[in-house]
Amino acid sequence: MTDARDKSVSETYREIANEQAPAHLDKAVLDAAAKAARPRYSRLRSWTRPAAWAATIMLSVALVLELSQTPVTQAPGIEALAPEMDADLLQRAEDMARVREGQNEQPAQPVPQPKERVASPDASFAISTKSSLHSDVAPCDARATAEPESWLACIVELEDAGLTDLAREQRALLAETFPDFNPR
Amino acid sequence: MDHSPDDSALMLRYRDGDVAAFETLYRRHNDALYRYLLRLCQHRDAAEDVFQEAWGKIVKARGSYRPTAKFSTFLYRVAHNCFIDYVRRNKRHSMTVDVEPDSQADPGDLPETETERSLARRRLEAALHTLPDEQRDAFLLREEAGLNLDQIASITGCNRETAKSRLRYAVNKLRAAIDEPVRTS
């Protein structure tokens, strides 16, 4: 016996060693092996990731193209609002003139005091705002009509702005309100 | 001439998805590995658990498998390590020996019709249970896996001389048990 192997022991062992692995173990191992060998992703799932990438790239390109072709637009600035302000200013001036004319038809009534005219803060604000935008059109608000000099200055500005009719009416009102004042 | 593919080729085919190759490989080794673990664990349930765990590791390792060594060496190394893990998890392993009831019977109690050969088998079975784990391991690796001393040493983590010594002690004890004269009352 060169390798410590005893033939009789080995033969006797072979006679007793006849057990076989139980069938349920065979099934469990083979099922696990088959499951592990299956591809991790099905055919459908194998397409999911490339499709998602393609969709992402297409959307990105479309977005970039859309942005590059859209003209740059700015929000309407204060200049865009100026025509509306002009119209508003003119409307207010005409309304004021109409009121003055109505007052002229009733000479017994006192000349409206500047204090009363200040009661319209919105109008004052609009006119003063317009004044800052178009310095060539002078308002004739309550503050301007409080003194004959300031009123005249306002009339001159109206004339310079081309509002001659309105300026003429304002001159008439100035003459009536301050008869001692000589506008020259 | 045997044209059946060797174990390593089957494992490589399984690595590439051939489940049938794994089944062929499994059928070659399942019974021997089961017997190895059954006598190593000395407990049927434990042997089944370790058996399943070992094959599970083989399956899991298919992707990294390289045929650098004999497949049976790889298989029994995995099984041996699973058994060591089992022993560590179950400190009471040596106290829960599950053996056939009559395998440790006193030869003196056997019926007279029992032949000498049958008696020898019973004595061998009983002696196997009494061997130290290392000696039993070496003997079973030799008998069930057909491994040589170098392969046994590699699997059990010892040098060749230690493996040889363990195997010699095991065989001597088993032979002594077989040759023991029948006690007469």
Short mmCIF file of C-alpha atoms in Angstrom, two decimals:
data_model
loop_
_atom_site.label_atom_id
_atom_site.label_comp_id
_atom_site.label_asym_id
_atom_site.label_seq_id
_atom_site.Cartn_x
_atom_site.Cartn_y
_atom_site.Cartn_z
CA MET A 1 0.00 0.00 0.00
CA THR A 2 2.00 2.94 -1.27
CA ASP A 3 -0.62 5.66 -0.88
CA ALA A 4 -2.32 4.49 2.30
CA ARG A 5 -5.19 3.19 0.31
CA ASP A 6 -6.46 -0.06 1.55
CA LYS A 7 -8.24 -2.01 -1.11
CA SER A 8 -10.45 -3.96 1.27
CA VAL A 9 -11.55 -0.78 3.04
CA SER A 10 -12.31 0.85 -0.27
CA GLU A 11 -14.31 -2.15 -1.50
CA THR A 12 -16.29 -2.33 1.69
CA TYR A 13 -17.00 1.39 1.53
CA ARG A 14 -18.25 1.06 -2.05
CA GLU A 15 -20.72 -1.54 -0.83
CA ILE A 16 -22.28 0.82 1.66
CA ALA A 17 -21.98 4.03 -0.33
CA ASN A 18 -25.01 3.65 -2.54
CA GLU A 19 -27.10 6.66 -1.55
CA GLN A 20 -28.34 8.93 -4.26
CA ALA A 21 -29.20 12.60 -4.13
CA PRO A 22 -32.94 13.02 -3.45
CA ALA A 23 -35.08 13.99 -6.42
CA HIS A 24 -36.26 17.20 -4.78
CA LEU A 25 -32.64 18.32 -4.44
CA ASP A 26 -31.97 17.54 -8.08
CA LYS A 27 -35.00 19.56 -9.10
CA ALA A 28 -34.10 22.48 -6.86
CA VAL A 29 -30.52 22.68 -8.14
CA LEU A 30 -31.41 22.25 -11.80
CA ASP A 31 -34.22 24.79 -11.57
CA ALA A 32 -31.89 27.29 -9.95
CA ALA A 33 -29.28 26.66 -12.63
CA ALA A 34 -31.81 27.15 -15.42
CA LYS A 35 -33.14 30.31 -13.83
CA ALA A 36 -29.67 31.75 -13.43
CA ALA A 37 -28.82 31.02 -17.07
CA ARG A 38 -31.82 32.92 -18.38
CA PRO A 39 -30.99 36.29 -19.88
CA ARG A 40 -31.53 39.01 -17.37
CA TYR A 41 -33.58 41.12 -19.78
CA SER A 42 -36.30 39.90 -22.09
CA ARG A 43 -36.27 40.86 -25.76
CA LEU A 44 -38.76 43.67 -25.11
CA ARG A 45 -36.74 45.04 -22.22
CA SER A 46 -33.57 44.92 -24.28
CA TRP A 47 -35.09 47.54 -26.57
CA THR A 48 -36.35 49.77 -23.80
CA ARG A 49 -33.09 51.47 -22.95
CA PRO A 50 -31.97 52.29 -26.51
CA ALA A 51 -35.45 53.57 -27.29
CA ALA A 52 -35.39 55.81 -24.24
CA TRP A 53 -32.02 57.23 -25.27
CA ALA A 54 -33.20 57.84 -28.82
CA ALA A 55 -36.31 59.63 -27.59
CA THR A 56 -34.27 61.80 -25.24
CA ILE A 57 -31.85 62.80 -27.98
CA MET A 58 -34.65 63.58 -30.43
CA LEU A 59 -36.47 65.74 -27.90
CA SER A 60 -33.27 67.60 -27.04
CA VAL A 61 -32.50 68.31 -30.71
CA ALA A 62 -36.06 69.46 -31.35
CA LEU A 63 -35.94 71.78 -28.37
CA VAL A 64 -32.63 73.32 -29.45
CA LEU A 65 -33.90 73.85 -33.00
CA GLU A 66 -37.10 75.41 -31.75
CA LEU A 67 -35.25 77.82 -29.50
CA SER A 68 -32.75 78.79 -32.19
CA GLN A 69 -35.48 79.61 -34.75
CA THR A 70 -37.79 81.61 -32.47
CA PRO A 71 -37.25 85.43 -32.89
CA VAL A 72 -36.30 87.27 -29.79
CA THR A 73 -39.30 89.19 -28.49
CA GLN A 74 -39.18 91.72 -25.72
CA ALA A 75 -41.85 92.62 -23.32
CA PRO A 76 -43.68 95.81 -24.32
CA GLY A 77 -41.73 98.68 -22.90
CA ILE A 78 -42.87 102.02 -21.62
CA GLU A 79 -42.47 103.47 -25.11
CA ALA A 80 -45.08 101.06 -26.40
CA LEU A 81 -47.49 102.45 -23.86
CA ALA A 82 -46.84 106.07 -24.84
CA PRO A 83 -49.51 106.32 -27.57
CA GLU A 84 -52.10 105.09 -25.12
CA MET A 85 -50.86 107.65 -22.62
CA ASP A 86 -51.15 110.37 -25.26
CA ALA A 87 -54.71 109.39 -26.00
CA ASP A 88 -55.50 109.28 -22.33
CA LEU A 89 -53.93 112.67 -21.76
CA LEU A 90 -55.81 114.18 -24.66
CA GLN A 91 -59.07 112.69 -23.49
CA ARG A 92 -58.56 114.13 -20.02
CA ALA A 93 -57.59 117.52 -21.39
CA GLU A 94 -60.67 117.60 -23.60
CA ASP A 95 -62.84 116.57 -20.69
CA MET A 96 -61.37 119.32 -18.58
CA ALA A 97 -61.92 121.87 -21.35
CA ARG A 98 -65.49 120.76 -21.72
CA VAL A 99 -66.03 121.24 -18.03
CA ARG A 100 -64.53 124.70 -18.17
CA GLU A 101 -66.75 125.63 -21.07
CA GLY A 102 -69.75 124.49 -19.15
CA GLN A 103 -68.64 126.65 -16.26
CA ASN A 104 -68.31 129.63 -18.60
CA GLU A 105 -71.94 129.31 -19.58
CA GLN A 106 -72.78 129.87 -15.92
CA PRO A 107 -70.76 132.93 -14.96
CA ALA A 108 -72.54 133.24 -11.61
CA GLN A 109 -70.76 130.17 -10.41
CA PRO A 110 -67.31 130.60 -8.98
CA VAL A 111 -64.28 129.50 -10.86
CA PRO A 112 -63.34 126.01 -9.83
CA GLN A 113 -60.66 126.19 -7.27
CA PRO A 114 -57.49 124.28 -7.77
CA LYS A 115 -58.21 122.54 -4.50
CA GLU A 116 -61.22 120.83 -5.97
CA ARG A 117 -59.33 119.74 -9.03
CA VAL A 118 -56.71 118.06 -6.93
CA ALA A 119 -59.46 115.71 -5.86
CA SER A 120 -58.62 113.56 -8.86
CA PRO A 121 -55.33 111.96 -7.96
CA ASP A 122 -55.52 109.52 -10.84
CA ALA A 123 -55.70 112.31 -13.36
CA SER A 124 -52.89 114.16 -11.70
CA PHE A 125 -50.78 111.04 -11.68
CA ALA A 126 -51.53 110.31 -15.32
CA ILE A 127 -50.75 113.84 -16.41
CA SER A 128 -47.60 114.07 -14.40
CA THR A 129 -46.49 110.70 -15.74
CA LYS A 130 -47.15 111.92 -19.22
CA SER A 131 -45.16 115.02 -18.43
CA SER A 132 -42.14 112.94 -17.58
CA LEU A 133 -42.50 111.00 -20.81
CA HIS A 134 -43.21 113.94 -23.14
CA SER A 135 -41.72 117.06 -21.67
CA ASP A 136 -42.99 119.01 -24.70
CA VAL A 137 -46.61 118.61 -23.59
CA ALA A 138 -47.19 120.56 -20.41
CA PRO A 139 -50.10 119.58 -18.23
CA CYS A 140 -52.56 122.09 -16.94
CA ASP A 141 -53.54 120.36 -13.78
CA ALA A 142 -54.66 121.92 -10.58
CA ARG A 143 -51.16 122.86 -9.63
CA ALA A 144 -50.55 124.52 -12.99
CA THR A 145 -53.76 126.52 -12.92
CA ALA A 146 -53.23 127.73 -9.37
CA GLU A 147 -51.09 130.62 -10.60
CA PRO A 148 -51.49 132.51 -13.88
CA GLU A 149 -47.79 132.21 -14.72
CA SER A 150 -47.75 128.45 -14.36
CA TRP A 151 -51.01 128.19 -16.21
CA LEU A 152 -49.60 130.23 -19.06
CA ALA A 153 -46.52 128.03 -19.11
CA CYS A 154 -48.77 125.00 -19.41
CA ILE A 155 -50.66 126.64 -22.28
CA VAL A 156 -47.41 127.38 -24.07
CA GLU A 157 -46.45 123.76 -23.75
CA LEU A 158 -49.79 122.71 -25.21
CA GLU A 159 -49.20 125.04 -28.11
CA ASP A 160 -45.73 123.69 -28.63
CA ALA A 161 -47.20 120.20 -28.65
CA GLY A 162 -49.55 121.26 -31.44
CA LEU A 163 -52.64 121.23 -29.28
CA THR A 164 -53.68 124.65 -30.43
CA ASP A 165 -57.40 124.24 -29.84
CA LEU A 166 -56.83 123.10 -26.33
CA ALA A 167 -54.32 125.89 -25.77
CA ARG A 168 -56.82 128.41 -27.04
CA GLU A 169 -59.45 127.18 -24.66
CA GLN A 170 -56.97 127.25 -21.82
CA ARG A 171 -56.04 130.83 -22.67
CA ALA A 172 -59.71 131.79 -22.55
CA LEU A 173 -60.06 130.11 -19.19
CA LEU A 174 -56.92 131.83 -17.96
CA ALA A 175 -58.22 135.21 -19.03
CA GLU A 176 -61.50 134.63 -17.31
CA THR A 177 -59.96 133.29 -14.17
CA PHE A 178 -57.23 135.87 -13.89
CA PRO A 179 -58.54 138.93 -15.77
CA ASP A 180 -55.75 141.09 -14.35
CA PHE A 181 -53.10 138.85 -15.76
CA ASN A 182 -51.61 139.86 -19.03
CA PRO A 183 -50.35 136.82 -20.87
CA ARG A 184 -48.87 138.93 -23.68
CA MET B 1 -13.35 5.87 -27.10
CA ASP B 2 -15.20 8.32 -24.85
CA HIS B 3 -16.33 11.37 -26.78
CA SER B 4 -18.30 12.93 -23.94
CA PRO B 5 -17.09 16.43 -23.13
CA ASP B 6 -15.04 16.85 -20.01
CA ASP B 7 -16.36 18.65 -16.97
CA SER B 8 -14.59 21.92 -17.69
CA ALA B 9 -16.00 22.07 -21.21
CA LEU B 10 -19.50 21.49 -19.84
CA MET B 11 -19.03 24.23 -17.27
CA LEU B 12 -17.84 26.63 -19.96
CA ARG B 13 -20.85 25.78 -22.09
CA TYR B 14 -23.11 26.43 -19.12
CA ARG B 15 -21.34 29.74 -18.57
CA ASP B 16 -22.43 30.61 -22.11
CA GLY B 17 -26.04 29.73 -21.35
CA ASP B 18 -26.24 26.02 -22.16
CA VAL B 19 -28.44 24.67 -19.37
CA ALA B 20 -28.33 21.11 -20.75
CA ALA B 21 -24.55 21.12 -20.30
CA PHE B 22 -25.00 21.94 -16.65
CA GLU B 23 -27.49 19.11 -16.22
CA THR B 24 -25.00 16.66 -17.71
CA LEU B 25 -22.33 17.98 -15.39
CA TYR B 26 -24.66 17.80 -12.40
CA ARG B 27 -25.67 14.21 -13.13
CA ARG B 28 -22.03 13.19 -13.18
CA HIS B 29 -21.33 14.49 -9.70
CA ASN B 30 -24.57 14.84 -7.78
CA ASP B 31 -24.66 11.42 -6.09
CA ALA B 32 -20.99 11.32 -5.12
CA LEU B 33 -21.14 14.84 -3.74
CA TYR B 34 -24.29 13.99 -1.84
CA ARG B 35 -22.65 10.93 -0.23
CA TYR B 36 -19.56 12.97 0.61
CA LEU B 37 -21.63 15.58 2.40
CA LEU B 38 -23.97 13.06 3.98
CA ARG B 39 -21.08 11.32 5.75
CA LEU B 40 -19.20 14.51 6.40
CA CYS B 41 -22.15 16.27 8.02
CA GLN B 42 -23.54 13.05 9.54
CA HIS B 43 -26.94 14.63 9.38
CA ARG B 44 -29.26 14.29 6.40
CA ASP B 45 -30.92 17.70 6.62
CA ALA B 46 -27.59 19.44 7.04
CA ALA B 47 -26.14 17.49 4.14
CA GLU B 48 -29.00 18.55 1.92
CA ASP B 49 -28.61 22.18 2.92
CA VAL B 50 -24.87 22.15 2.29
CA PHE B 51 -25.36 20.25 -0.96
CA GLN B 52 -27.79 22.86 -2.26
CA GLU B 53 -25.62 25.71 -1.07
CA ALA B 54 -22.56 24.26 -2.79
CA TRP B 55 -24.30 23.82 -6.14
CA GLY B 56 -25.75 27.29 -5.77
CA LYS B 57 -22.25 28.68 -5.48
CA ILE B 58 -21.14 26.70 -8.51
CA VAL B 59 -24.02 28.19 -10.48
CA LYS B 60 -23.25 31.67 -9.26
CA ALA B 61 -19.56 31.32 -10.09
CA ARG B 62 -20.17 30.25 -13.68
CA GLY B 63 -19.39 33.72 -15.03
CA SER B 64 -15.94 33.79 -13.50
CA TYR B 65 -15.14 30.10 -13.98
CA ARG B 66 -11.74 29.39 -15.54
CA PRO B 67 -10.70 25.79 -16.25
CA THR B 68 -7.39 26.16 -14.46
CA ALA B 69 -7.96 23.06 -12.34
CA LYS B 70 -9.93 19.87 -12.51
CA PHE B 71 -13.63 20.62 -12.12
CA SER B 72 -14.08 18.03 -9.38
CA THR B 73 -11.38 19.77 -7.36
CA PHE B 74 -13.26 23.04 -7.77
CA LEU B 75 -16.58 21.41 -6.88
CA TYR B 76 -15.32 19.64 -3.76
CA ARG B 77 -13.42 22.70 -2.60
CA VAL B 78 -16.64 24.68 -2.71
CA ALA B 79 -18.51 21.89 -0.94
CA HIS B 80 -15.78 21.56 1.68
CA ASN B 81 -15.89 25.30 2.38
CA CYS B 82 -19.67 25.18 2.65
CA PHE B 83 -19.32 22.37 5.18
CA ILE B 84 -16.79 24.41 7.20
CA ASP B 85 -19.23 27.33 7.19
CA TYR B 86 -21.98 24.98 8.31
CA VAL B 87 -19.87 23.73 11.22
CA ARG B 88 -19.13 27.29 12.27
CA ARG B 89 -22.78 28.20 12.12
CA ASN B 90 -23.77 25.11 14.11
CA LYS B 91 -21.41 24.68 16.98
CA ARG B 92 -23.35 21.64 18.11
CA HIS B 93 -22.63 19.85 14.86
CA SER B 94 -20.70 17.04 16.50
CA MET B 95 -23.50 16.43 19.00
CA THR B 96 -26.24 15.92 16.45
CA VAL B 97 -25.07 12.81 14.71
CA ASP B 98 -27.86 11.41 12.59
CA VAL B 99 -26.97 7.84 11.72
CA GLU B 100 -28.90 4.79 10.87
CA PRO B 101 -30.16 3.19 14.09
CA ASP B 102 -28.54 -0.16 13.56
CA SER B 103 -25.30 1.07 12.11
CA GLN B 104 -23.75 1.42 15.53
CA ALA B 105 -25.24 -1.74 16.90
CA ASP B 106 -23.06 -3.97 18.90
CA PRO B 107 -21.92 -6.77 16.63
CA GLY B 108 -22.64 -9.14 19.41
CA ASP B 109 -26.33 -8.35 19.11
CA LEU B 110 -26.53 -9.18 15.40
CA PRO B 111 -28.59 -12.17 14.32
CA GLU B 112 -26.71 -15.32 13.53
CA THR B 113 -27.82 -15.14 9.90
CA GLU B 114 -25.76 -11.96 9.45
CA THR B 115 -22.94 -12.74 7.14
CA GLU B 116 -19.40 -11.70 7.80
CA ARG B 117 -19.52 -9.28 4.87
CA SER B 118 -22.61 -7.57 6.10
CA LEU B 119 -21.01 -7.27 9.47
CA ALA B 120 -17.97 -5.66 7.92
CA ARG B 121 -20.13 -3.06 6.23
CA ARG B 122 -21.84 -2.21 9.49
CA ARG B 123 -18.55 -1.89 11.28
CA LEU B 124 -17.14 0.33 8.57
CA GLU B 125 -20.17 2.59 8.68
CA ALA B 126 -19.93 2.89 12.44
CA ALA B 127 -16.19 3.51 12.32
CA LEU B 128 -16.64 6.27 9.76
CA HIS B 129 -18.82 8.15 12.21
CA THR B 130 -16.19 7.95 14.89
CA LEU B 131 -13.36 9.31 12.76
CA PRO B 132 -12.21 12.87 13.38
CA ASP B 133 -13.64 15.27 10.82
CA GLU B 134 -10.28 15.87 9.10
CA GLN B 135 -9.57 12.17 8.66
CA ARG B 136 -13.08 11.41 7.50
CA ASP B 137 -12.90 14.34 5.09
CA ALA B 138 -9.65 13.05 3.57
CA PHE B 139 -11.02 9.52 3.24
CA LEU B 140 -14.26 10.66 1.61
CA LEU B 141 -12.45 12.98 -0.81
CA ARG B 142 -10.38 9.99 -1.85
CA GLU B 143 -13.29 7.58 -2.17
CA GLU B 144 -16.07 9.78 -3.52
CA ALA B 145 -14.22 12.37 -5.56
CA GLY B 146 -11.27 10.20 -6.54
CA LEU B 147 -8.83 12.96 -5.65
CA ASN B 148 -5.11 12.42 -5.09
CA LEU B 149 -3.13 13.60 -2.09
CA ASP B 150 -2.17 16.95 -3.64
CA GLN B 151 -5.77 17.73 -4.48
CA ILE B 152 -6.95 16.67 -1.01
CA ALA B 153 -4.28 18.86 0.55
CA SER B 154 -5.33 21.78 -1.64
CA ILE B 155 -8.98 21.44 -0.73
CA THR B 156 -8.50 20.93 2.98
CA GLY B 157 -5.88 23.65 3.26
CA CYS B 158 -2.98 21.55 4.48
CA ASN B 159 0.25 20.28 3.01
CA ARG B 160 0.61 16.99 1.20
CA GLU B 161 2.20 15.17 4.14
CA THR B 162 -0.57 16.16 6.49
CA ALA B 163 -3.16 14.98 4.00
CA LYS B 164 -1.29 11.73 3.58
CA SER B 165 -1.09 11.24 7.34
CA ARG B 166 -4.79 11.92 7.81
CA LEU B 167 -5.69 9.48 5.08
CA ARG B 168 -3.40 6.80 6.50
CA TYR B 169 -4.88 7.14 9.97
CA ALA B 170 -8.38 6.98 8.57
CA VAL B 171 -7.76 3.89 6.52
CA ASN B 172 -5.99 2.13 9.38
CA LYS B 173 -8.86 2.79 11.76
CA LEU B 174 -11.43 1.63 9.26
CA ARG B 175 -9.52 -1.51 8.45
CA ALA B 176 -9.13 -2.29 12.11
CA ALA B 177 -12.87 -1.91 12.55
CA ILE B 178 -13.59 -4.22 9.65
CA ASP B 179 -11.12 -6.85 10.85
CA GLU B 180 -12.23 -6.72 14.43
CA PRO B 181 -13.15 -10.21 15.51
CA VAL B 182 -16.75 -10.82 16.38
CA ARG B 183 -17.25 -10.75 20.08
CA THR B 184 -18.98 -13.75 21.44
CA SER B 185 -21.06 -13.60 24.50
#
